[in-house]
Short mmCIF file of C-alpha atoms and ligand atoms in Angstrom, two decimals:
data_model
loop_
_atom_site.label_atom_id
_atom_site.label_comp_id
_atom_site.label_asym_id
_atom_site.label_seq_id
_atom_site.Cartn_x
_atom_site.Cartn_y
_atom_site.Cartn_z
CA MET A 1 -14.64 -4.95 -25.82
CA LYS A 2 -14.11 -5.68 -22.30
CA GLU A 3 -16.64 -7.29 -19.70
CA ARG A 4 -18.43 -4.98 -17.11
CA LEU A 5 -18.01 -5.98 -13.40
CA ILE A 6 -20.41 -4.09 -11.16
CA PHE A 7 -19.35 -4.27 -7.47
CA ALA A 8 -22.73 -3.76 -5.01
CA THR A 9 -21.26 -1.56 -2.61
CA GLY A 10 -21.00 2.16 -1.73
CA ASN A 11 -17.72 1.06 0.44
CA GLU A 12 -14.46 2.57 -1.23
CA GLY A 13 -12.31 0.57 1.34
CA LYS A 14 -13.59 -2.57 -0.35
CA MET A 15 -13.86 -1.28 -3.80
CA ARG A 16 -9.75 -0.47 -3.09
CA GLU A 17 -9.45 -4.18 -2.14
CA ILE A 18 -11.35 -5.63 -5.06
CA ARG A 19 -9.66 -3.76 -7.67
CA MET A 20 -6.63 -4.97 -6.38
CA ILE A 21 -7.70 -8.51 -6.48
CA LEU A 22 -9.86 -8.56 -9.46
CA ALA A 23 -7.56 -6.90 -11.52
CA ASP A 24 -6.00 -9.33 -13.87
CA LEU A 25 -9.84 -10.52 -15.15
CA GLY A 26 -8.97 -7.91 -17.79
CA MET A 27 -12.71 -6.54 -16.57
CA GLU A 28 -13.84 -3.24 -16.56
CA ILE A 29 -14.56 -2.95 -12.50
CA LEU A 30 -17.23 -0.07 -11.28
CA SER A 31 -18.72 0.54 -8.21
CA MET A 32 -22.37 1.29 -7.73
CA LYS A 33 -21.86 4.55 -7.53
CA GLU A 34 -19.50 4.23 -11.31
CA ALA A 35 -22.92 2.55 -13.01
CA GLU A 36 -24.65 5.45 -11.17
CA VAL A 37 -27.18 2.83 -9.61
CA SER A 38 -28.51 3.59 -6.46
CA LEU A 39 -30.89 1.54 -4.46
CA ASP A 40 -32.41 0.52 -1.00
CA ILE A 41 -31.94 -3.15 -0.94
CA LEU A 42 -33.31 -5.07 1.80
CA GLU A 43 -31.12 -7.67 3.02
CA ASP A 44 -33.77 -10.23 4.12
CA GLY A 45 -31.69 -13.33 3.97
CA LYS A 46 -31.02 -16.08 6.66
CA THR A 47 -27.61 -16.25 5.54
CA PHE A 48 -24.46 -14.12 4.55
CA GLY A 49 -24.95 -15.75 1.22
CA GLU A 50 -28.35 -15.08 0.79
CA ASN A 51 -27.77 -11.41 1.65
CA ALA A 52 -24.68 -11.36 -1.01
CA ARG A 53 -27.32 -12.78 -3.50
CA ILE A 54 -29.80 -10.87 -2.32
CA LYS A 55 -27.96 -8.02 -3.31
CA ALA A 56 -26.04 -8.79 -6.41
CA TYR A 57 -29.52 -9.64 -7.78
CA ALA A 58 -31.24 -6.14 -6.88
CA VAL A 59 -28.70 -4.61 -8.66
CA TRP A 60 -28.38 -7.15 -12.13
CA LYS A 61 -31.83 -6.45 -12.00
CA GLU A 62 -30.74 -2.45 -13.09
CA THR A 63 -27.87 -3.14 -15.42
CA GLY A 64 -27.58 -6.62 -16.37
CA GLY A 65 -23.99 -7.70 -17.02
CA ILE A 66 -21.88 -8.66 -14.00
CA VAL A 67 -22.59 -7.70 -10.77
CA LEU A 68 -20.65 -8.96 -7.59
CA ALA A 69 -22.28 -8.22 -3.96
CA ASP A 70 -20.51 -9.21 -0.41
CA ASP A 71 -22.19 -9.68 3.14
CA SER A 72 -20.04 -10.39 6.09
CA GLY A 73 -19.98 -10.29 9.62
CA LEU A 74 -18.63 -11.50 13.00
CA VAL A 75 -19.45 -15.51 14.19
CA VAL A 76 -19.14 -16.06 18.02
CA ASP A 77 -19.54 -19.70 18.78
CA HIS A 78 -20.56 -19.16 22.45
CA LEU A 79 -23.23 -16.40 21.17
CA GLU A 80 -24.78 -19.14 19.04
CA GLY A 81 -23.42 -17.38 16.21
CA GLU A 82 -24.41 -14.07 17.19
CA PRO A 83 -24.13 -11.19 15.99
CA GLY A 84 -23.94 -13.05 12.43
CA ILE A 85 -25.71 -11.13 9.46
CA TYR A 86 -26.72 -8.85 12.07
CA SER A 87 -22.88 -7.86 12.43
CA ALA A 88 -23.82 -4.32 11.17
CA ARG A 89 -27.08 -3.92 12.78
CA TYR A 90 -26.57 -5.64 16.60
CA MET A 91 -27.44 -3.30 19.63
CA GLY A 92 -28.74 -0.56 16.69
CA GLU A 93 -26.97 0.63 13.31
CA ASP A 94 -26.10 3.90 15.50
CA THR A 95 -24.14 2.14 18.21
CA SER A 96 -20.50 2.56 18.36
CA TYR A 97 -18.36 0.05 18.35
CA GLU A 98 -16.75 0.65 21.42
CA VAL A 99 -20.29 -0.16 23.48
CA LYS A 100 -20.83 -3.08 20.50
CA ASN A 101 -17.53 -4.42 21.58
CA GLN A 102 -17.89 -4.15 25.35
CA ALA A 103 -20.94 -5.94 25.02
CA ILE A 104 -19.71 -8.97 23.27
CA ILE A 105 -16.90 -8.82 26.25
CA ARG A 106 -19.51 -9.34 28.74
CA ARG A 107 -21.41 -12.06 27.43
CA MET A 108 -17.95 -13.44 27.14
CA GLU A 109 -17.90 -13.93 30.62
CA GLY A 110 -16.86 -17.55 32.42
CA THR A 111 -14.90 -18.33 29.24
CA LYS A 112 -11.69 -19.58 27.93
CA GLY A 113 -9.82 -21.09 25.33
CA ALA A 114 -11.40 -22.37 22.95
CA GLU A 115 -15.04 -21.50 24.15
CA ARG A 116 -14.16 -18.07 22.93
CA ALA A 117 -13.57 -19.05 19.23
CA ALA A 118 -15.06 -16.38 16.89
CA ARG A 119 -14.57 -16.06 13.29
CA PHE A 120 -15.09 -12.94 10.51
CA VAL A 121 -17.08 -15.03 7.43
CA CYS A 122 -17.65 -13.28 4.23
CA ALA A 123 -20.17 -14.55 1.62
CA ILE A 124 -19.79 -13.17 -2.24
CA ALA A 125 -22.37 -13.29 -4.37
CA ALA A 126 -21.93 -13.09 -8.61
CA VAL A 127 -24.63 -13.04 -10.81
CA LEU A 128 -23.72 -13.51 -14.70
CA PRO A 129 -25.05 -11.91 -17.55
CA ASP A 130 -27.71 -14.86 -17.96
CA GLY A 131 -28.94 -14.72 -14.47
CA GLN A 132 -26.75 -17.96 -13.23
CA VAL A 133 -25.01 -17.24 -9.13
CA LEU A 134 -21.79 -18.36 -8.16
CA HIS A 135 -21.42 -18.11 -4.39
CA THR A 136 -17.94 -18.42 -2.48
CA GLU A 137 -17.40 -17.70 1.30
CA ALA A 138 -13.84 -17.87 3.15
CA ALA A 139 -14.02 -17.18 7.27
CA MET A 140 -10.73 -15.85 9.53
CA GLU A 141 -10.12 -17.73 12.73
CA GLY A 142 -9.70 -16.05 15.86
CA LEU A 143 -11.19 -16.37 19.60
CA ILE A 144 -13.00 -12.96 21.57
CA ALA A 145 -9.85 -11.09 22.91
CA GLU A 146 -10.54 -10.42 27.09
CA HIS A 147 -10.43 -6.41 26.04
CA PRO A 148 -10.37 -4.49 22.81
CA VAL A 149 -6.69 -3.75 21.53
CA GLY A 150 -5.68 -1.81 18.46
CA GLN A 151 -6.28 1.09 16.66
CA GLY A 152 -6.24 -0.12 12.77
CA GLY A 153 -9.26 -1.55 11.30
CA PHE A 154 -13.06 -1.13 12.12
CA GLY A 155 -16.11 -2.53 13.67
CA TYR A 156 -14.76 -5.98 15.31
CA ASP A 157 -11.46 -5.72 14.48
CA PRO A 158 -10.25 -4.81 17.93
CA ILE A 159 -11.52 -7.58 20.02
CA LEU A 160 -11.21 -10.96 16.80
CA TYR A 161 -7.76 -12.03 18.53
CA ILE A 162 -5.67 -13.54 15.81
CA PRO A 163 -3.57 -16.67 17.26
CA GLN A 164 -1.61 -17.12 14.32
CA PHE A 165 -0.40 -13.82 14.43
CA GLY A 166 -0.45 -13.12 18.79
CA LYS A 167 -2.37 -9.73 17.86
CA THR A 168 -5.75 -8.90 17.58
CA SER A 169 -7.13 -7.85 13.74
CA ALA A 170 -7.04 -4.16 14.26
CA GLU A 171 -3.38 -4.41 15.09
CA LEU A 172 -2.50 -6.22 11.53
CA THR A 173 -1.00 -4.36 8.88
CA MET A 174 -3.08 -4.53 5.96
CA GLU A 175 -0.83 -6.55 4.11
CA GLU A 176 -1.27 -8.89 7.05
CA LYS A 177 -4.75 -8.68 7.32
CA ASN A 178 -5.41 -8.63 3.18
CA ALA A 179 -3.51 -12.46 3.37
CA ILE A 180 -5.33 -14.04 5.73
CA SER A 181 -9.07 -12.04 5.65
CA HIS A 182 -12.49 -13.48 5.15
CA ARG A 183 -12.93 -10.97 2.07
CA GLY A 184 -9.43 -11.48 0.46
CA LYS A 185 -9.85 -15.24 0.54
CA ALA A 186 -13.67 -15.30 -0.88
CA LEU A 187 -12.65 -12.85 -3.23
CA LYS A 188 -9.47 -14.59 -4.42
CA GLU A 189 -12.04 -17.89 -5.13
CA MET A 190 -14.67 -15.55 -6.67
CA ARG A 191 -12.14 -14.71 -9.05
CA ALA A 192 -10.45 -18.18 -9.98
CA LYS A 193 -14.15 -19.20 -10.71
CA LEU A 194 -14.59 -16.03 -13.48
CA ALA A 195 -11.52 -16.65 -14.50
CA ALA A 196 -12.61 -20.11 -15.25
CA LEU A 197 -15.62 -18.73 -16.80
CA TYR A 198 -13.94 -16.43 -18.79
CA GLY A 199 -10.22 -15.89 -18.74
CA GLY A 200 -7.57 -13.88 -17.38
CA ARG A 201 -5.38 -14.99 -14.69
CA ALA A 202 -7.22 -17.43 -11.65
P1 IMP B 301 -20.76 -5.39 5.26
O1 IMP B 301 -20.63 -6.95 4.92
O2 IMP B 301 -20.25 -4.26 5.07
O3 IMP B 301 -22.53 -5.35 5.65
O4 IMP B 301 -20.32 -5.37 7.08
C1 IMP B 301 -21.40 -6.37 8.20
C2 IMP B 301 -20.65 -6.02 9.49
O5 IMP B 301 -19.62 -6.84 10.05
C3 IMP B 301 -19.84 -4.39 9.54
O6 IMP B 301 -20.61 -3.46 9.87
C4 IMP B 301 -18.50 -4.57 10.14
O7 IMP B 301 -19.51 -4.71 11.87
C5 IMP B 301 -18.59 -6.68 10.83
N1 IMP B 301 -17.25 -6.62 10.05
C6 IMP B 301 -17.33 -7.19 8.71
N2 IMP B 301 -15.77 -7.54 8.13
C7 IMP B 301 -15.47 -6.90 9.50
C8 IMP B 301 -13.79 -7.10 9.57
O8 IMP B 301 -12.85 -7.26 8.61
N3 IMP B 301 -13.55 -6.38 10.73
C9 IMP B 301 -14.32 -5.50 11.47
N4 IMP B 301 -15.77 -5.82 11.53
C10 IMP B 301 -16.05 -6.73 10.41
#
């Protein structure tokens, strides 16, 4: 029988990326909705990894099997790591990203070059059928742009300039972003760990 892997997210965009990257494991991949789990999870961890584990573990307690969850955000060096694990909640959950992005740019005033270093970080936790927990974490490095640029992507994409491509994350094509994204890299690392345990292509 195929192993069942549930990814603890309600986000369809994430599920598409997850299905693509984990397809070769030969597992049945389900979203929380498909697994018929509806939970309000309090993410009160202090790190991306802790929050990912809290989410995965809460769903695993309901379902068993293999449960994965992720937590991600923007980390700005000059702002001592803010907005970090509070990225979605920064300035209030209902505040638009135009406002959040402008606020971050304003807080960067007087900085230049490497002082503007920032990154998207993504942690993934997997709870296995026996309760063992696996972790991976990866980042996509950049600099806070002088102005928001680009229409693609979401969230903080318009203000993270990626020197490797000479454009912001909001200007990258889906293929460009998936190849270097924090989530893509952390997921591929997790795929390798799961493949080592369960077989399938790493
Ligand atoms: P979560 O991991 O789904 O809770 O997302 C956390 C928040 O981090 C999002 O709401 C965005 O504000 C931000 N974030 C995470 N990844 C990205 C990205 O790839 N682009 C832009 N913003 C991101």
